[in-house]
Amino acid sequence: MSNKSAVHCINPNCLRPYPQPWGNKFCNSCGAPLELIDRYVPMARLGSGGFAQIYTVWDQKTQTEKVLKVLVEDSPKALELFAQEAAVLSCLRHPGVPKIDTDGYFQRYWSDSQGQLNLPCLVMEKIDGQTLENILQNYYPQGCPQELVFNWLTQAADILEHLHQRNIIHRDIKPSNLMLRNPSPIAGEQLVLIDFGGAKQFEKTNISSESRSTKLFSSGYSPPEQIAGVNIGPAADFYALGRTMIELLTGKHPADLEDPLTGEFSWRRQANVNPVFADLLDEMVSEDARSRPANTAILQRRLAQISDAFSSNVGQTSRHITPPVRTTAPAPISTFFWELEKTLQQAFTSSTNIVRKIIVFIFRAIVQLIRACLDTIWSMFLTCIGAGIGTIIGYFFAYRTTWGAEVGEVLSEQLTVLLANNQSILGSEILIFAGAGFGTAWGLTVAGGYGQRRRFLVASLMGMISYSFGWFILQLFTPKDNGEGLVGLILAAVSLFILGLGLRSHQIVHAVIAAFGTAIPFALLMSLKLSSNLFDLFRPTNNWEELWLKIAFFGLIGIFISFWLGVSYYLIVPGLRLLGWRK
């Protein structure tokens, strides 16, 4: 029986929501109704999830405890997702999915001193048990036995079959959203999938289309297509489920299993897993959705085949989770020698493993350092070459074509009026900047470093746009040779350039480091008055002989960009990941 001693007010504006005397119909503090639809009585707040507050409630009709979710965010998207969760749960009937009653979704309306309140409410079955995240942290921090994980995967596949047959995808599978009910004499420990706030209907005919989907993802678990916001299908759930099972096997968050240098996902050395089972998990977490199991029937068939390959009876692993039990020593007479031998063996094994791990760590660190240096040097070389070639191409279009002259004339007239300054503006120069941006982006993309997605077209366009924007920023400064214009040009162009480059994560960090790292050397040179000829860059260029300064300038910019990207990608971002900043 529940401890029915007090009532909790669900009014988010209530100054003293708890405790309210049991039996009260209205809150003593704010006057809000306490009993919901003459049936549910909130007893205690469990916490918050997303845009909702979560409470335990007493169902006076069934005389049982249940869970109440109250939406406190009034945005249209939050209301849509909340109603979507209620609609999804109402059509599911599976022991691995929380049940809701026919009247479990309702609205509560009342007025208080702060205005009219409308709180959508959802009452669902209370699951007594632990999440797989808690089990991993409390009992198996180094990773769960593969038999347990295989059993959980089998149960999860059965739940997904129930969902996918009804064209429903969960979209947020992870250890904290999978629970084990407390064991019962009949069913044992039943896996339950919770938090359907991101669940949605999908149409099988549109899975491969390029239509957009609501952007909802969990870092480390969601597949690339879901992060990109394109249309997704059941394969997205398989990816998240596979990464969840790998975390349970290794005891490490999926993001920690990605190589910070290459982005490669490598986990097999972190767990002792049957190779056939590991092959299935690798297929489930494939970057390409087409390489994952096509449907739950295929996944379940593969699981049945793997079950036969296990030497032990996997079905018997659905036992209550308890901490490992230590074994006792042999007969009392030999206890001392047994303990001594055991201690020496453990010490020798431990010291050997420590030495081996240190050697492997040092070797890997040296290899990664060499790779990082070579990667950065190669990027610096190609970026410098690309910037120089792009500058020449831009110069050709600006001063050797009638089209360039027309563009320059229009820009000169418009910007002179717009900016209202006394300096002459040569619009054709923007084509040189655009060409330099194009060449820089092309060279850096060809180098392929820093975990890029190598989007040649997008990177080239963003290079042209960012450098052209930097040229425009330069025109805002009067006079141009005071140094501020150059710094503004570099900060604007480089930061926008990096954001469009196609890096896989921490784009803002890379942009800030590269922009300031590139601008600071030029700022120092100007403050020390060591670059008096640098401002010739901003004067009109009408012959090939005067072009060399621009080529050198943009080539140097490309070198600095590549260098600071290397610093950011190989040093700063891995440090941020260690501190917990994963995206």
PDB file of C-alpha atoms in Angstrom, residues 3 23 91 247 303 405 407:
ATOM      1  CA  ASN A   3       1.963   5.943   2.148  1.00  0.00           C
ATOM      2  CA  GLY A  23      -8.187  14.694   1.890  1.00  0.00           C
ATOM      3  CA  CYS A  91      -2.635   2.222 -29.125  1.00  0.00           C
ATOM      4  CA  GLU A 247      27.465   0.684 -23.855  1.00  0.00           C
ATOM      5  CA  LEU A 303      19.094 -13.313 -32.525  1.00  0.00           C
ATOM      6  CA  ALA A 405      34.144  44.739 -64.427  1.00  0.00           C
ATOM      7  CA  VAL A 407      29.998  43.349 -61.081  1.00  0.00           C
TER       8      VAL A 407
END
